[in-house]
PDB file of C-alpha atoms in Angstrom:
ATOM      1  CA  MET B   1      35.025 -67.508 -91.207  1.00 45.00           C
ATOM      2  CA  ARG B   2      32.473 -64.715 -91.850  1.00 45.00           C
ATOM      3  CA  VAL B   3      30.017 -66.184 -88.879  1.00 44.00           C
ATOM      4  CA  ARG B   4      33.409 -66.089 -86.855  1.00 46.00           C
ATOM      5  CA  LYS B   5      34.044 -62.521 -87.330  1.00 46.00           C
ATOM      6  CA  LEU B   6      30.488 -61.181 -87.048  1.00 41.00           C
ATOM      7  CA  THR B   7      30.671 -63.086 -83.481  1.00 44.00           C
ATOM      8  CA  VAL B   8      33.825 -61.280 -82.636  1.00 43.00           C
ATOM      9  CA  ALA B   9      32.418 -58.213 -83.739  1.00 44.00           C
ATOM     10  CA  ALA B  10      29.369 -58.876 -81.817  1.00 45.00           C
ATOM     11  CA  MET B  11      30.991 -59.434 -78.449  1.00 48.00           C
ATOM     12  CA  ALA B  12      33.421 -55.955 -78.988  1.00 45.00           C
ATOM     13  CA  ILE B  13      30.151 -54.173 -79.288  1.00 45.00           C
ATOM     14  CA  ALA B  14      28.655 -55.808 -76.174  1.00 46.00           C
ATOM     15  CA  ALA B  15      31.878 -55.081 -74.277  1.00 45.00           C
ATOM     16  CA  GLY B  16      31.546 -51.571 -75.399  1.00 49.00           C
ATOM     17  CA  LEU B  17      28.428 -51.074 -74.323  1.00 42.00           C
ATOM     18  CA  SER B  18      29.089 -52.590 -70.656  1.00 45.00           C
ATOM     19  CA  LEU B  19      31.752 -50.226 -69.987  1.00 41.00           C
ATOM     20  CA  THR B  20      30.078 -47.306 -71.001  1.00 44.00           C
ATOM     21  CA  ALA B  21      27.238 -48.057 -68.136  1.00 43.00           C
ATOM     22  CA  CYS B  22      29.226 -48.388 -65.895  1.00 43.00           C
ATOM     23  CA  GLN B  23      30.890 -45.241 -66.330  1.00 46.00           C
ATOM     24  CA  ASN B  24      27.960 -43.649 -66.460  1.00 46.00           C
ATOM     25  CA  ASP B  25      26.706 -45.339 -62.642  1.00 48.00           C
ATOM     26  CA  ASP B  26      29.830 -44.231 -61.245  1.00 49.00           C
ATOM     27  CA  ASP B  27      29.481 -40.455 -62.479  1.00 48.00           C
ATOM     28  CA  GLY B  28      25.692 -40.739 -61.220  1.00 46.00           C
ATOM     29  CA  THR B  29      26.806 -41.995 -57.257  1.00 44.00           C
ATOM     30  CA  ASP B  30      29.320 -38.990 -57.400  1.00 48.00           C
ATOM     31  CA  ARG B  31      27.442 -36.357 -58.064  1.00 44.00           C
ATOM     32  CA  SER B  32      24.279 -37.677 -55.962  1.00 41.00           C
ATOM     33  CA  ALA B  33      26.419 -38.160 -52.655  1.00 43.00           C
ATOM     34  CA  ALA B  34      28.086 -35.015 -52.835  1.00 44.00           C
ATOM     35  CA  PRO B  35      25.750 -32.028 -52.320  1.00 43.00           C
ATOM     36  CA  PRO B  36      24.154 -33.939 -49.135  1.00 41.00           C
ATOM     37  CA  ALA B  37      27.635 -34.285 -47.293  1.00 40.00           C
ATOM     38  CA  ALA B  38      28.400 -30.164 -48.194  1.00 38.00           C
ATOM     39  CA  SER B  39      24.859 -29.298 -47.192  1.00 38.00           C
ATOM     40  CA  THR B  40      25.172 -31.692 -43.459  1.00 36.00           C
ATOM     41  CA  ALA B  41      28.627 -29.981 -42.715  1.00 36.00           C
ATOM     42  CA  SER B  42      27.754 -26.159 -43.390  1.00 37.00           C
ATOM     43  CA  SER B  43      24.298 -26.501 -41.562  1.00 37.00           C
ATOM     44  CA  SER B  44      26.387 -28.402 -38.532  1.00 37.00           C
ATOM     45  CA  THR B  45      28.662 -25.856 -38.065  1.00 38.00           C
ATOM     46  CA  GLY B  46      26.226 -22.752 -38.756  1.00 39.00           C
ATOM     47  CA  GLY B  47      24.106 -23.891 -36.293  1.00 38.00           C
ATOM     48  CA  SER B  48      26.757 -24.619 -33.501  1.00 38.00           C
ATOM     49  CA  ASP B  49      28.317 -21.640 -33.703  1.00 41.00           C
ATOM     50  CA  SER B  50      25.102 -19.232 -33.777  1.00 37.00           C
ATOM     51  CA  ALA B  51      23.027 -20.917 -31.219  1.00 38.00           C
ATOM     52  CA  GLY B  52      25.965 -21.719 -28.826  1.00 39.00           C
ATOM     53  CA  SER B  53      27.006 -18.344 -28.444  1.00 37.00           C
ATOM     54  CA  ASP B  54      23.604 -16.664 -28.406  1.00 39.00           C
ATOM     55  CA  GLN B  55      22.697 -18.676 -24.821  1.00 35.00           C
ATOM     56  CA  GLN B  56      26.224 -18.175 -23.229  1.00 37.00           C
ATOM     57  CA  GLY B  57      26.179 -14.722 -24.306  1.00 36.00           C
ATOM     58  CA  GLY B  58      22.565 -14.436 -22.663  1.00 37.00           C
ATOM     59  CA  THR B  59      23.676 -16.362 -19.016  1.00 38.00           C
ATOM     60  CA  ASP B  60      26.583 -13.858 -18.520  1.00 41.00           C
ATOM     61  CA  SER B  61      24.829 -10.540 -19.618  1.00 39.00           C
ATOM     62  CA  GLU B  62      21.646 -11.132 -17.810  1.00 41.00           C
ATOM     63  CA  GLY B  63      21.923 -14.118 -15.115  1.00 42.00           C
ATOM     64  CA  LYS B  64      24.162 -11.841 -12.780  1.00 40.00           C
ATOM     65  CA  THR B  65      23.042  -8.057 -12.524  1.00 37.00           C
ATOM     66  CA  PRO B  66      19.275  -8.150 -12.301  1.00 36.00           C
ATOM     67  CA  ASN B  67      19.830 -10.476  -9.447  1.00 37.00           C
ATOM     68  CA  GLY B  68      22.342  -8.114  -7.724  1.00 37.00           C
ATOM     69  CA  THR B  69      20.071  -5.223  -8.482  1.00 36.00           C
ATOM     70  CA  GLY B  70      16.483  -7.420  -7.285  1.00 36.00           C
ATOM     71  CA  GLY B  71      18.980  -7.751  -3.746  1.00 35.00           C
ATOM     72  CA  THR B  72      19.962  -3.984  -3.577  1.00 33.00           C
ATOM     73  CA  GLY B  73      15.932  -2.844  -4.000  1.00 32.00           C
ATOM     74  CA  GLY B  74      14.928  -5.152  -1.465  1.00 32.00           C
ATOM     75  CA  THR B  75      17.050  -3.248   1.250  1.00 31.00           C
ATOM     76  CA  GLY B  76      16.431   0.025  -0.509  1.00 32.00           C
ATOM     77  CA  GLY B  77      13.134  -0.809   0.202  1.00 31.00           C
ATOM     78  CA  THR B  78      13.422  -1.424   3.967  1.00 28.00           C
ATOM     79  CA  GLY B  79      15.353   1.474   4.605  1.00 29.00           C
ATOM     80  CA  GLY B  80      12.678   3.683   2.901  1.00 26.00           C
ATOM     81  CA  ALA B  81      10.553   2.241   5.848  1.00 25.00           C
ATOM     82  CA  ASP B  82      12.893   3.013   8.700  1.00 29.00           C
ATOM     83  CA  GLU B  83      13.301   7.147   7.509  1.00 40.00           C
ATOM     84  CA  ASP B  84       9.798   7.836   8.748  1.00 58.00           C
ATOM     85  CA  GLY B  85      10.285   7.813  12.338  1.00 67.00           C
ATOM     86  CA  LYS B  86       6.768   8.893  13.236  1.00 77.00           C
ATOM     87  CA  ALA B  87       4.327   7.115  15.149  1.00 88.00           C
ATOM     88  CA  ALA B  88       0.955   6.427  13.150  1.00 94.00           C
ATOM     89  CA  LYS B  89      -2.083   7.950  13.914  1.00 95.00           C
ATOM     90  CA  CYS B  90      -4.110   6.947  16.732  1.00 97.00           C
ATOM     91  CA  ARG B  91      -7.281   5.365  15.608  1.00 97.00           C
ATOM     92  CA  THR B  92     -11.038   5.384  17.330  1.00 98.00           C
ATOM     93  CA  ASP B  93     -10.818   1.897  18.457  1.00 97.00           C
ATOM     94  CA  GLU B  94      -7.477   2.249  20.051  1.00 97.00           C
ATOM     95  CA  LEU B  95      -8.373   5.087  22.679  1.00 98.00           C
ATOM     96  CA  GLU B  96     -10.372   4.852  25.762  1.00 98.00           C
ATOM     97  CA  ILE B  97     -11.902   7.790  26.038  1.00 98.00           C
ATOM     98  CA  THR B  98     -13.819   8.945  29.041  1.00 98.00           C
ATOM     99  CA  ALA B  99     -15.192  12.494  30.290  1.00 98.00           C
ATOM    100  CA  THR B 100     -15.397  13.891  33.806  1.00 97.00           C
ATOM    101  CA  ASP B 101     -16.450  16.857  35.937  1.00 97.00           C
ATOM    102  CA  ALA B 102     -13.853  18.907  36.072  1.00 96.00           C
ATOM    103  CA  THR B 103     -15.804  22.439  37.257  1.00 94.00           C
ATOM    104  CA  ILE B 104     -13.853  24.555  39.869  1.00 90.00           C
ATOM    105  CA  GLY B 105     -16.609  26.280  42.239  1.00 86.00           C
ATOM    106  CA  GLY B 106     -17.025  29.866  41.950  1.00 84.00           C
ATOM    107  CA  ASP B 107     -16.233  29.668  38.176  1.00 86.00           C
ATOM    108  CA  ASP B 108     -18.677  31.216  35.760  1.00 87.00           C
ATOM    109  CA  ARG B 109     -18.133  28.290  33.402  1.00 94.00           C
ATOM    110  CA  GLY B 110     -18.012  24.990  33.709  1.00 96.00           C
ATOM    111  CA  THR B 111     -15.428  23.126  32.795  1.00 96.00           C
ATOM    112  CA  VAL B 112     -15.663  18.997  31.296  1.00 97.00           C
ATOM    113  CA  ALA B 113     -12.282  16.952  30.911  1.00 97.00           C
ATOM    114  CA  VAL B 114     -12.063  14.701  28.414  1.00 98.00           C
ATOM    115  CA  ASP B 115      -9.071  11.806  28.535  1.00 98.00           C
ATOM    116  CA  LEU B 116      -8.081   9.682  25.197  1.00 98.00           C
ATOM    117  CA  LYS B 117      -6.021   6.793  26.656  1.00 98.00           C
ATOM    118  CA  ASN B 118      -3.797   4.932  24.151  1.00 98.00           C
ATOM    119  CA  GLY B 119      -5.059   1.312  24.636  1.00 97.00           C
ATOM    120  CA  GLY B 120      -3.783   0.281  20.892  1.00 96.00           C
ATOM    121  CA  GLY B 121      -0.697  -1.912  22.264  1.00 96.00           C
ATOM    122  CA  ARG B 122       1.541   0.513  20.165  1.00 96.00           C
ATOM    123  CA  ASP B 123       2.931   4.051  20.133  1.00 97.00           C
ATOM    124  CA  CYS B 124       0.472   6.008  17.984  1.00 97.00           C
ATOM    125  CA  SER B 125       0.169  10.176  17.723  1.00 97.00           C
ATOM    126  CA  LEU B 126      -2.261  12.861  17.972  1.00 96.00           C
ATOM    127  CA  ALA B 127      -2.223  16.248  16.535  1.00 94.00           C
ATOM    128  CA  GLY B 128      -4.944  19.552  16.781  1.00 93.00           C
ATOM    129  CA  TYR B 129      -8.589  19.487  18.393  1.00 97.00           C
ATOM    130  CA  ALA B 130     -11.028  16.475  18.911  1.00 98.00           C
ATOM    131  CA  GLY B 131     -14.862  17.078  17.661  1.00 98.00           C
ATOM    132  CA  VAL B 132     -16.923  17.681  20.388  1.00 98.00           C
ATOM    133  CA  ASP B 133     -20.713  17.620  20.070  1.00 98.00           C
ATOM    134  CA  LEU B 134     -23.410  17.878  22.442  1.00 98.00           C
ATOM    135  CA  LYS B 135     -26.718  16.131  22.449  1.00 97.00           C
ATOM    136  CA  THR B 136     -29.755  18.048  23.796  1.00 96.00           C
ATOM    137  CA  ASN B 137     -33.524  17.879  23.823  1.00 95.00           C
ATOM    138  CA  SER B 138     -33.076  21.000  21.261  1.00 92.00           C
ATOM    139  CA  GLY B 139     -30.976  18.877  18.678  1.00 94.00           C
ATOM    140  CA  THR B 140     -27.050  18.704  18.493  1.00 96.00           C
ATOM    141  CA  LEU B 141     -24.873  21.677  19.405  1.00 95.00           C
ATOM    142  CA  SER B 142     -21.640  21.658  18.470  1.00 97.00           C
ATOM    143  CA  ALA B 143     -18.784  23.141  20.417  1.00 97.00           C
ATOM    144  CA  GLU B 144     -16.200  25.786  19.137  1.00 97.00           C
ATOM    145  CA  ARG B 145     -12.752  25.988  18.662  1.00 96.00           C
ATOM    146  CA  THR B 146     -10.714  28.073  21.221  1.00 96.00           C
ATOM    147  CA  GLY B 147      -8.137  28.674  18.519  1.00 94.00           C
ATOM    148  CA  GLU B 148      -5.125  27.950  20.711  1.00 95.00           C
ATOM    149  CA  SER B 149      -2.144  26.437  19.005  1.00 93.00           C
ATOM    150  CA  ALA B 150      -2.654  22.664  18.535  1.00 88.00           C
ATOM    151  CA  PRO B 151       0.595  20.818  18.852  1.00 86.00           C
ATOM    152  CA  SER B 152       0.895  16.988  17.776  1.00 93.00           C
ATOM    153  CA  VAL B 153       1.068  14.578  21.020  1.00 95.00           C
ATOM    154  CA  ALA B 154       2.692  11.271  20.845  1.00 96.00           C
ATOM    155  CA  LEU B 155       1.163   8.378  23.046  1.00 97.00           C
ATOM    156  CA  ALA B 156       3.240   5.550  23.955  1.00 97.00           C
ATOM    157  CA  ASP B 157       1.121   2.740  24.879  1.00 97.00           C
ATOM    158  CA  GLY B 158      -1.205   3.342  28.044  1.00 97.00           C
ATOM    159  CA  ASP B 159      -0.630   7.366  27.872  1.00 97.00           C
ATOM    160  CA  THR B 160      -3.018   9.643  27.969  1.00 97.00           C
ATOM    161  CA  VAL B 161      -3.814  13.253  26.658  1.00 97.00           C
ATOM    162  CA  THR B 162      -6.502  15.387  27.831  1.00 97.00           C
ATOM    163  CA  PHE B 163      -8.485  18.472  26.380  1.00 97.00           C
ATOM    164  CA  GLY B 164     -11.086  20.489  28.165  1.00 97.00           C
ATOM    165  CA  ILE B 165     -14.788  21.428  27.190  1.00 97.00           C
ATOM    166  CA  THR B 166     -16.269  24.542  28.664  1.00 97.00           C
ATOM    167  CA  TYR B 167     -19.799  25.655  28.687  1.00 96.00           C
ATOM    168  CA  PRO B 168     -21.923  28.422  29.891  1.00 95.00           C
ATOM    169  CA  ILE B 169     -23.748  27.617  33.677  1.00 93.00           C
ATOM    170  CA  ASN B 170     -27.239  28.230  33.345  1.00 92.00           C
ATOM    171  CA  ASP B 171     -27.816  30.208  36.279  1.00 87.00           C
ATOM    172  CA  SER B 172     -31.264  31.690  35.017  1.00 81.00           C
ATOM    173  CA  GLY B 173     -33.299  29.814  36.848  1.00 77.00           C
ATOM    174  CA  GLY B 174     -35.460  28.645  34.334  1.00 78.00           C
ATOM    175  CA  SER B 175     -35.793  25.034  33.006  1.00 85.00           C
ATOM    176  CA  GLY B 176     -32.606  25.484  30.158  1.00 92.00           C
ATOM    177  CA  VAL B 177     -31.839  23.401  27.374  1.00 94.00           C
ATOM    178  CA  ARG B 178     -31.237  19.935  28.714  1.00 95.00           C
ATOM    179  CA  VAL B 179     -27.644  18.194  27.756  1.00 97.00           C
ATOM    180  CA  THR B 180     -28.373  14.421  26.957  1.00 96.00           C
ATOM    181  CA  GLY B 181     -24.973  12.996  25.484  1.00 98.00           C
ATOM    182  CA  LEU B 182     -21.365  13.876  24.627  1.00 98.00           C
ATOM    183  CA  VAL B 183     -20.307  12.762  21.224  1.00 98.00           C
ATOM    184  CA  VAL B 184     -16.402  12.842  21.177  1.00 98.00           C
ATOM    185  CA  THR B 185     -14.447  12.478  17.621  1.00 98.00           C
ATOM    186  CA  PRO B 186     -10.476  12.177  17.690  1.00 98.00           C
ATOM    187  CA  PRO B 187      -8.499  14.168  15.445  1.00 96.00           C
ATOM    188  CA  ASP B 188      -8.263  12.834  11.753  1.00 95.00           C
ATOM    189  CA  GLU B 189     -10.913  10.209  12.263  1.00 97.00           C
ATOM    190  CA  THR B 190     -14.477   9.914  11.282  1.00 96.00           C
ATOM    191  CA  LYS B 191     -15.448   7.454  14.033  1.00 98.00           C
ATOM    192  CA  SER B 192     -17.232   8.692  17.176  1.00 98.00           C
ATOM    193  CA  VAL B 193     -17.511   7.967  20.681  1.00 98.00           C
ATOM    194  CA  THR B 194     -21.119   8.746  22.784  1.00 98.00           C
ATOM    195  CA  LEU B 195     -20.490   9.222  26.424  1.00 98.00           C
ATOM    196  CA  ASP B 196     -22.906  10.402  29.466  1.00 98.00           C
ATOM    197  CA  TRP B 197     -22.315  14.193  29.783  1.00 98.00           C
ATOM    198  CA  PRO B 198     -20.993  14.540  33.444  1.00 97.00           C
ATOM    199  CA  GLY B 199     -21.213  18.450  33.604  1.00 96.00           C
ATOM    200  CA  GLY B 200     -24.488  20.851  34.472  1.00 94.00           C
ATOM    201  CA  ALA B 201     -27.697  19.141  33.347  1.00 95.00           C
ATOM    202  CA  THR B 202     -29.020  22.254  31.553  1.00 95.00           C
ATOM    203  CA  LEU B 203     -27.518  25.014  29.306  1.00 95.00           C
ATOM    204  CA  PRO B 204     -28.912  28.331  29.560  1.00 92.00           C
ATOM    205  CA  VAL B 205     -31.482  29.107  26.409  1.00 88.00           C
ATOM    206  CA  THR B 206     -29.657  31.851  24.266  1.00 79.00           C
ATOM    207  CA  ASP B 207     -30.390  34.004  21.235  1.00 65.00           C
ATOM    208  CA  GLY B 208     -26.729  33.084  20.233  1.00 68.00           C
ATOM    209  CA  SER B 209     -25.243  36.090  21.761  1.00 72.00           C
ATOM    210  CA  GLY B 210     -24.346  34.391  25.181  1.00 80.00           C
ATOM    211  CA  THR B 211     -20.943  32.651  26.526  1.00 89.00           C
ATOM    212  CA  PRO B 212     -20.850  29.703  23.137  1.00 94.00           C
ATOM    213  CA  VAL B 213     -19.758  26.170  24.158  1.00 96.00           C
ATOM    214  CA  GLN B 214     -15.907  25.441  23.239  1.00 97.00           C
ATOM    215  CA  VAL B 215     -13.265  22.771  22.953  1.00 97.00           C
ATOM    216  CA  GLY B 216      -9.776  23.311  23.628  1.00 96.00           C
ATOM    217  CA  PRO B 217      -6.544  21.459  21.759  1.00 96.00           C
ATOM    218  CA  LEU B 218      -4.947  18.426  23.019  1.00 95.00           C
ATOM    219  CA  GLY B 219      -3.229  18.368  25.824  1.00 90.00           C
ATOM    220  CA  SER B 220      -5.716  21.568  27.568  1.00 83.00           C
ATOM    221  CA  ALA B 221      -7.441  21.079  30.660  1.00 69.00           C
ATOM    222  CA  GLY B 222      -9.370  23.498  32.752  1.00 43.00           C
ATOM    223  CA  GLN B 223     -11.344  26.618  31.615  1.00 40.00           C
ATOM    224  CA  GLY B 224     -10.892  27.988  28.309  1.00 38.00           C
ATOM    225  CA  GLY B 225      -8.547  25.287  27.903  1.00 39.00           C
TER     226      GLY B 225
END
């Protein structure tokens, strides 16, 4: 009887221990599974709401407006270029420059007419005085301006404008100052063209008190411009 009681007691104790172990296992599984599930739900919801909203907002506010402004800006740039109706300045390389003797018999001064012909294939403009220098055996002699008004001149391709150079005639009987060349620099240009001098071969020797060599403005011709 004592053995049977001990056996029954032992079985009861073993059963109790087994039940306790099963209950501990269930609690542990519930606690470990619940936090990851809650964390996953929170992360997924937060990422979807914030990222999706920001991207759509950026496309709506930035995608359309800048493109429209850019198109308007391009049109405005073209309009600014159209506002300038003035022809570009004539460059030396676009001009065909020639000089001829235009002295009228009986005058006390000689005249050389200089033609500037637009051969650049486009419209261009000139304004003011050309630079004129005479090469002589005594050095370079720069022509003085007459001081007349010098309006702007528009030249279509093939058009010509003329200006005059006046100089004292050497009637002293002496050898005078020999002219060896004519240097012409168009207005607002630094590149010059050297031509043969078509006028009188010599100028009178002077101490500076005589008649100077003078150049008239564009569009002038004849004595004194």
